[in-house]
Coordinates of C-alpha atoms and ligand atoms in Angstrom, one line a residue:
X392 CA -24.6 -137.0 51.6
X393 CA -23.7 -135.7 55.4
X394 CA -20.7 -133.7 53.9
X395 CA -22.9 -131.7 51.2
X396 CA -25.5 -131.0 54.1
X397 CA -22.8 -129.7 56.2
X398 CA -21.2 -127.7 53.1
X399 CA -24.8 -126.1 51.8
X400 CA -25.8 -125.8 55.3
X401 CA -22.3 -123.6 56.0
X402 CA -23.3 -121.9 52.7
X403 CA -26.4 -120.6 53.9
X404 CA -25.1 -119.3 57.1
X405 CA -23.1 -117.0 54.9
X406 CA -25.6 -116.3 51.8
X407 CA -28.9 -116.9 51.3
X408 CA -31.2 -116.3 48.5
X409 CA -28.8 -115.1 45.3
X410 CA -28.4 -115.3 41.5
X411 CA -25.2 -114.5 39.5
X412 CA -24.4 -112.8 36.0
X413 CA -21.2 -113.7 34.2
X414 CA -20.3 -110.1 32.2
X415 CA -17.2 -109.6 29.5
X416 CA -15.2 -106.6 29.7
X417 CA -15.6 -104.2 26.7
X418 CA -13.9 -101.3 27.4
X419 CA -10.6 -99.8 29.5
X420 CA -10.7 -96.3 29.6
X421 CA -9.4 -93.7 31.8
X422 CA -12.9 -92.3 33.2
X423 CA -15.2 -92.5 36.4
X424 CA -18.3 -91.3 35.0
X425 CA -19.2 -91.1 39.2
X426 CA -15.8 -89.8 40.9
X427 CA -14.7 -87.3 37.9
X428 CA -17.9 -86.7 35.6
X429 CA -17.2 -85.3 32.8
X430 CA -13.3 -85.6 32.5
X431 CA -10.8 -87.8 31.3
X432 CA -8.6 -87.7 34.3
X433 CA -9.1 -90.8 36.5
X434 CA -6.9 -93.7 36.5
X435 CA -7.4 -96.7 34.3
X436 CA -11.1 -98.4 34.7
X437 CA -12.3 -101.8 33.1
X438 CA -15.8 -101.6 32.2
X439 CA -18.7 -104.5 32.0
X440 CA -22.2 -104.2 32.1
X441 CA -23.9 -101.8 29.6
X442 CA -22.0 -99.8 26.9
X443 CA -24.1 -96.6 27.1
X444 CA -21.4 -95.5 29.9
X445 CA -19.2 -92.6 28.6
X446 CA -17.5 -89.9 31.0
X447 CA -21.2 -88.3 32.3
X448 CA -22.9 -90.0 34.8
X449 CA -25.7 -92.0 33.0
X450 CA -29.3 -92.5 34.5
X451 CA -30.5 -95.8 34.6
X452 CA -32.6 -94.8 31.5
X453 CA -29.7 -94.3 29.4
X454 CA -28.3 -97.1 30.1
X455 CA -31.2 -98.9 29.0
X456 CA -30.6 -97.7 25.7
X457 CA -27.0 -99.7 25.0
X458 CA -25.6 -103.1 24.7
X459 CA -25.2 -105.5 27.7
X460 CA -22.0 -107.2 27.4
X461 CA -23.9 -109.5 30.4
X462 CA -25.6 -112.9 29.8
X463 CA -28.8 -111.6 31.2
X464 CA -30.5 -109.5 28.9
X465 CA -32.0 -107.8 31.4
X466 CA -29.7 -105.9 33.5
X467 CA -28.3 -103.2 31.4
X468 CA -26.3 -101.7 35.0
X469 CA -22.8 -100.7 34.2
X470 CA -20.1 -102.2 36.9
X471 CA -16.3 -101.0 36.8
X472 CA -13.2 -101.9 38.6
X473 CA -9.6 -100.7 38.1
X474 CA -7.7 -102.3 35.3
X475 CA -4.8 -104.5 36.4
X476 CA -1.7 -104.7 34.4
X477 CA 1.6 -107.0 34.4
X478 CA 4.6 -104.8 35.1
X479 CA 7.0 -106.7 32.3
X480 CA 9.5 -103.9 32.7
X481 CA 9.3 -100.4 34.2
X482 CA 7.4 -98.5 31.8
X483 CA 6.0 -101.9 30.0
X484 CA 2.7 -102.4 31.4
X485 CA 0.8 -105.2 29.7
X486 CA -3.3 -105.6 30.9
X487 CA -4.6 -108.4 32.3
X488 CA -8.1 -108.9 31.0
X489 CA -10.2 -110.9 33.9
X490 CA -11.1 -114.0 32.3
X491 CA -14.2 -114.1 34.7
X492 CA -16.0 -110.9 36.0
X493 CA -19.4 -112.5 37.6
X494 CA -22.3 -110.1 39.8
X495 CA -23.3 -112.0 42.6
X496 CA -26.8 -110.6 43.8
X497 CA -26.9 -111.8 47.7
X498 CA -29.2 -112.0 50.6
X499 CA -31.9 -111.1 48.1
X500 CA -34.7 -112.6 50.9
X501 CA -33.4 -110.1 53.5
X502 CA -34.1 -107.1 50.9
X503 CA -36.9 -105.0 51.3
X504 CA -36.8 -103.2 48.0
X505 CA -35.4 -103.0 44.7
X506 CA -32.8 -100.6 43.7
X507 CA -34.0 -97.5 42.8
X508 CA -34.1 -95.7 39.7
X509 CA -30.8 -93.9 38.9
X510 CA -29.0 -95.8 42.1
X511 CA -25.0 -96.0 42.0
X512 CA -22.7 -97.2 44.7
X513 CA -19.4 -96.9 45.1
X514 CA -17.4 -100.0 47.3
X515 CA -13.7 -100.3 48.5
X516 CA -11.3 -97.4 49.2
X517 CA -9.3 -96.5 45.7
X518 CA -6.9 -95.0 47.9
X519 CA -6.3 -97.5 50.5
X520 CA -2.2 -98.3 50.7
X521 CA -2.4 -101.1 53.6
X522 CA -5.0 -103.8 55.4
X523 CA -5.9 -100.9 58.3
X524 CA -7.0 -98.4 55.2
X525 CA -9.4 -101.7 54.1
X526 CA -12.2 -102.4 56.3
X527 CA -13.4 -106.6 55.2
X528 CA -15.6 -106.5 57.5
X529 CA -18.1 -105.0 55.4
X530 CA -16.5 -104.8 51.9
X531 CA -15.0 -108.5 52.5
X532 CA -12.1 -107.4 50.1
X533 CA -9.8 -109.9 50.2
X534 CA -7.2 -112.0 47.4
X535 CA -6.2 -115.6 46.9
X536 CA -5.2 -118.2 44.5
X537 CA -8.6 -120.2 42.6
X538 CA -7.0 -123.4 43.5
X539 CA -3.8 -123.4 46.2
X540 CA -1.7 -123.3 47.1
X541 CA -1.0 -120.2 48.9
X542 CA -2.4 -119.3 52.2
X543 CA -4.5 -115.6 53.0
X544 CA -4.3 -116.1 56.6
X545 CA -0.2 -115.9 56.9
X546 CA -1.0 -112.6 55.0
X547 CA -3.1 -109.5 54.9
X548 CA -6.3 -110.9 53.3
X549 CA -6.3 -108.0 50.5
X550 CA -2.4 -108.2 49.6
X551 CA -2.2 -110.4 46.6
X552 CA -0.8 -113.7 46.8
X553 CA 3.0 -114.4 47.1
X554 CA 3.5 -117.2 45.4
X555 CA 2.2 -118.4 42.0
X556 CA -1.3 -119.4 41.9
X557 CA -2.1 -123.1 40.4
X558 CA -4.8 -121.2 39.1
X559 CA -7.3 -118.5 38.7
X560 CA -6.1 -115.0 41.0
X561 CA -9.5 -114.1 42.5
X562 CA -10.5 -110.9 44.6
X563 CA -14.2 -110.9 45.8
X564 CA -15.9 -107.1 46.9
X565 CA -19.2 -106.5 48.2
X566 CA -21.5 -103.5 47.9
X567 CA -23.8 -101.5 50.0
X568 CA -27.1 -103.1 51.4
X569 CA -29.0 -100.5 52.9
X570 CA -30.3 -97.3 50.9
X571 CA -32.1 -94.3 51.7
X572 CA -35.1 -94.2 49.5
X573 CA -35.6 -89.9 49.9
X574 CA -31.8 -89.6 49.3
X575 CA -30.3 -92.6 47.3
X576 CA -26.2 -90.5 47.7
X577 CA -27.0 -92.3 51.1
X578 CA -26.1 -96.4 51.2
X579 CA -24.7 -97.8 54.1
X580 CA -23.5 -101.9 54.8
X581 CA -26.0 -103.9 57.3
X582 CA -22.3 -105.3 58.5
X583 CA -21.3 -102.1 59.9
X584 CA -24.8 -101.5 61.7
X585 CA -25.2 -104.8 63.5
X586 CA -26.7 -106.7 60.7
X587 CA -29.1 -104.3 59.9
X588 CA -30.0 -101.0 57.9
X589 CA -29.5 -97.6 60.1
X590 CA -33.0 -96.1 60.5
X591 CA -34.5 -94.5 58.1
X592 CA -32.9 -96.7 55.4
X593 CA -34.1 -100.3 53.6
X594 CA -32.3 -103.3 52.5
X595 CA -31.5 -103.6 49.0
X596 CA -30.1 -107.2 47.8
X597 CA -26.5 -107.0 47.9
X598 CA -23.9 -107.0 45.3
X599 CA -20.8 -108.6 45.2
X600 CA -18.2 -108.6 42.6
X601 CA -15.8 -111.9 42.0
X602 CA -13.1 -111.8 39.6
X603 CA -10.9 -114.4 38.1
X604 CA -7.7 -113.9 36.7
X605 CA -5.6 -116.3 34.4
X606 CA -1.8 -114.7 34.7
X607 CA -0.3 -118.1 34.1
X608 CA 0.6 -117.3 30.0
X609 CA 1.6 -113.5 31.0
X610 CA 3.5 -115.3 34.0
X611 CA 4.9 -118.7 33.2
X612 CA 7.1 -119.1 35.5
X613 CA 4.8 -117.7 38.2
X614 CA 6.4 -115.3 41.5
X615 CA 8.2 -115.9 44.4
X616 CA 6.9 -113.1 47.3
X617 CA 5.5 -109.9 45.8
X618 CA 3.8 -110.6 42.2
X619 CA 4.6 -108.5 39.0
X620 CA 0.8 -107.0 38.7
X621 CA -0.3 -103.4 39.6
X622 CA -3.7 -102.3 39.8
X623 CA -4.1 -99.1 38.0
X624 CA -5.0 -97.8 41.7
X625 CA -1.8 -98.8 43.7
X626 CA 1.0 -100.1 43.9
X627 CA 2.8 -103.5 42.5
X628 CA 1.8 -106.8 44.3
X629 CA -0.7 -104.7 46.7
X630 CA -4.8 -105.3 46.3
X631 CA -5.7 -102.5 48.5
X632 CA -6.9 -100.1 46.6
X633 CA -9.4 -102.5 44.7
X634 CA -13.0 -100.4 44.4
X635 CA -16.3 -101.4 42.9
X636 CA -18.6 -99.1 41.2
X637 CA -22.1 -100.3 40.5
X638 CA -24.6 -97.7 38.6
X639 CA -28.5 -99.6 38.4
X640 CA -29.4 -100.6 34.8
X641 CA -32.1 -103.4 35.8
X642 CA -35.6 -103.4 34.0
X643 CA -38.3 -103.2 36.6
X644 CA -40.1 -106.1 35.6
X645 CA -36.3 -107.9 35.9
X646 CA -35.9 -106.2 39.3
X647 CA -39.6 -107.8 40.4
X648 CA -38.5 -111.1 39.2
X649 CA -35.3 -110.6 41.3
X650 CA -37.2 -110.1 44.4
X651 CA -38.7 -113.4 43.9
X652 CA -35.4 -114.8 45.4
X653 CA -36.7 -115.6 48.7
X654 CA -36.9 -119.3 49.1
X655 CA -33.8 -119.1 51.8
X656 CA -30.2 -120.8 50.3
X657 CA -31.4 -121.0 46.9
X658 CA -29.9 -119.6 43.4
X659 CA -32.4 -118.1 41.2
X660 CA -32.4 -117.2 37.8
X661 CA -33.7 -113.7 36.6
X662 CA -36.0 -113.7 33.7
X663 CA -37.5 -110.6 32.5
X664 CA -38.8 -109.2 29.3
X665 CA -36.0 -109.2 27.4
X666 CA -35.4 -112.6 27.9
X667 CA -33.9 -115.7 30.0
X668 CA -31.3 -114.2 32.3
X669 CA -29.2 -117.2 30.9
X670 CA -29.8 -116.2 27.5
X671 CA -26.3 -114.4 26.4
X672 CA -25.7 -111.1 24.4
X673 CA -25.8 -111.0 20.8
X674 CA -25.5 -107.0 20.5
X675 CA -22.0 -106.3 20.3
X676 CA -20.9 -104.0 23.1
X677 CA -18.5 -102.0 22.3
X678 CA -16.9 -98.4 23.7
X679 CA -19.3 -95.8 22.5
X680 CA -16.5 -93.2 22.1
X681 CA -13.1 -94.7 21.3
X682 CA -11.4 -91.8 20.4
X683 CA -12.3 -90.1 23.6
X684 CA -9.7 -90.4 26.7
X685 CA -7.3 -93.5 26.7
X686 CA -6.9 -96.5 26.6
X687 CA -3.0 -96.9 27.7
X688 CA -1.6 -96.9 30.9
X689 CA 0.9 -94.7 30.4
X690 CA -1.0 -92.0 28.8
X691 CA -3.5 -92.0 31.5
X692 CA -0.7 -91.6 34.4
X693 CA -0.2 -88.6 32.1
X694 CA -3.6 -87.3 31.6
X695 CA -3.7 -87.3 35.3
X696 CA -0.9 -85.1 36.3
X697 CA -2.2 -82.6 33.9
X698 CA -4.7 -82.1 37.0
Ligands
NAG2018 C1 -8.7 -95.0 52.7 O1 -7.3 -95.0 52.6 C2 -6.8 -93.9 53.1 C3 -5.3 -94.0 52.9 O2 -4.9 -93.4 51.6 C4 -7.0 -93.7 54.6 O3 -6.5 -92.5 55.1 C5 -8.5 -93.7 54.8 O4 -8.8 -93.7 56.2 C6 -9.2 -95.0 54.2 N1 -10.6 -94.8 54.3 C7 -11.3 -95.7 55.0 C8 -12.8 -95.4 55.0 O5 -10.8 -96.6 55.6

């Protein structure tokens, strides 16, 4: 009883107020409808969240018209990462689906607002080749093994582990918490202004991403120093380079019911509307325009030195 005060009371120091969303991937494609709108030129993305995402940066409107491949029926944002992929040989790239990709919604008691209509963030530095280019202390980027038995403090935190993982590889990122409402291109991180928003802006609840990977069948008889896996982004056995991208898809009413996440240390779940923010998908997400861009790895290093 002492030990699981201690532990949520160490828990709450950290985060207060949140709710999660669990979210399958249903798409790897070689956009970013944010950084290159409109082309097929980026390097490979994995895609959760709503399917109405194509290469053109959609409003939150039209993503409200797709499929969530999210278990709240509610949030119909779109997230995306880059794709990782096993390096089995020099030009054999296998991908590595995340087996969990979960939206952690954080410090919801500290916001002030909801996020506003057509809001999209971008987190982490997609060109970031060592720990100085990577600034934790707001991002908190950082990689580790699920269960042991390796050790991110005789490391830089956002190298990926360098020795097999008993299980799950996880990587955690967190978003932007402060917003200006007159100019929403404008997010900043309350942990790079002292714990609070920069005048002028207001707290949003802040995301976090925190993905699982299960390499252990692609893997089986695990690494020894720098892992076979390559983020689309970087280079093998680095985690630099690992970016979020967030675009808003929540139904207000959701959003309201979100807000309601004050009572301090407390998960919450979002209802809305469209249902228990438990309740699963049942629509079949699916890539709206698969055969637009690519899917392969090697066609998209490709695609990009046509640019
Ligand atoms: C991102 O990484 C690049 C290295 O490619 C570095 O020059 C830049 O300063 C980094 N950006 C930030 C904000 O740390």
């Amino acid at each position: 009883m002492i030990v699981s005060t201690a532990v949520a009371c160490a828990l709450a120091a950290v985060v207060t107020a949140y709710t999660d969303i669990r979210h399958k991937q249903f798409m790897v494609k070689n956009i970013d409808p944010i950084v290159y709108p409109g082309q097929y030129r980026s390097h490979m993305h994995s895609f959760f969240g709503s399917d109405a995402v194509t290469k053109d940066l959609p409003t939150t409107a039209d993503l409200q018209k797709g499929c969530a491949s999210g278990e709240n029926p509610n949030d119909l944002s779109v997230y995306w990462i880059p794709t990782l992929y096993y390096v089995r040989g020099p030009t054999d790239f296998v991908e590595v689906n995340p087996g969990m990709f979960s939206t952690y919604y954080e410090n919801i008691d500290k916001a002030e607002i909801p996020y506003p209509q057509d809001f999209f963030a971008i987190t982490g530095n997609a060109t970031a080749r060592s720990q100085s280019d990577v600034n934790e202390g707001t991002t908190g980027l950082t990689w580790w093994c699920e269960n042991g038995p390796e050790d991110r403090q005789n490391r830089n935190r956002a190298l990926m582990p360098r020795v097999t993982c008993s299980g799950n590889i996880q990587v955690i990122l967190r978003f932007p918490d402060c917003v200006q409402t007159s100019n929403i291109k404008n997010y900043a991180y309350t942990a790079a202004n002292g714990g609070r928003c920069p005048s002028g802006m207001k707290r949003i609840p802040q995301l976090r991403f925190s993905v699982r990977y299960n390499v252990r069948s692609l893997l089986p008889k695990g690494w020894s120093g720098t892992p076979p896996l390559k983020l689309a982004c970087g280079e093998v056995g680095e985690g630099y380079c690992f970016h979020g991208d967030f675009i808003n898809g929540w139904f207000d009413d959701a959003q309201k019911n979100l807000l309601k996440a004050t009572s301090r240390n407390q998960w919450m779940r979002v209802d809305g509307a469209k249902g228990e923010g438990k309740a699963g998908t049942t629509c079949g997400p699916k890539d709206r325009e698969p055969a637009k861009g690519t899917s392969d790895y090697l066609t998209s290093v490709d695609m990009m030195k046509m640019h």
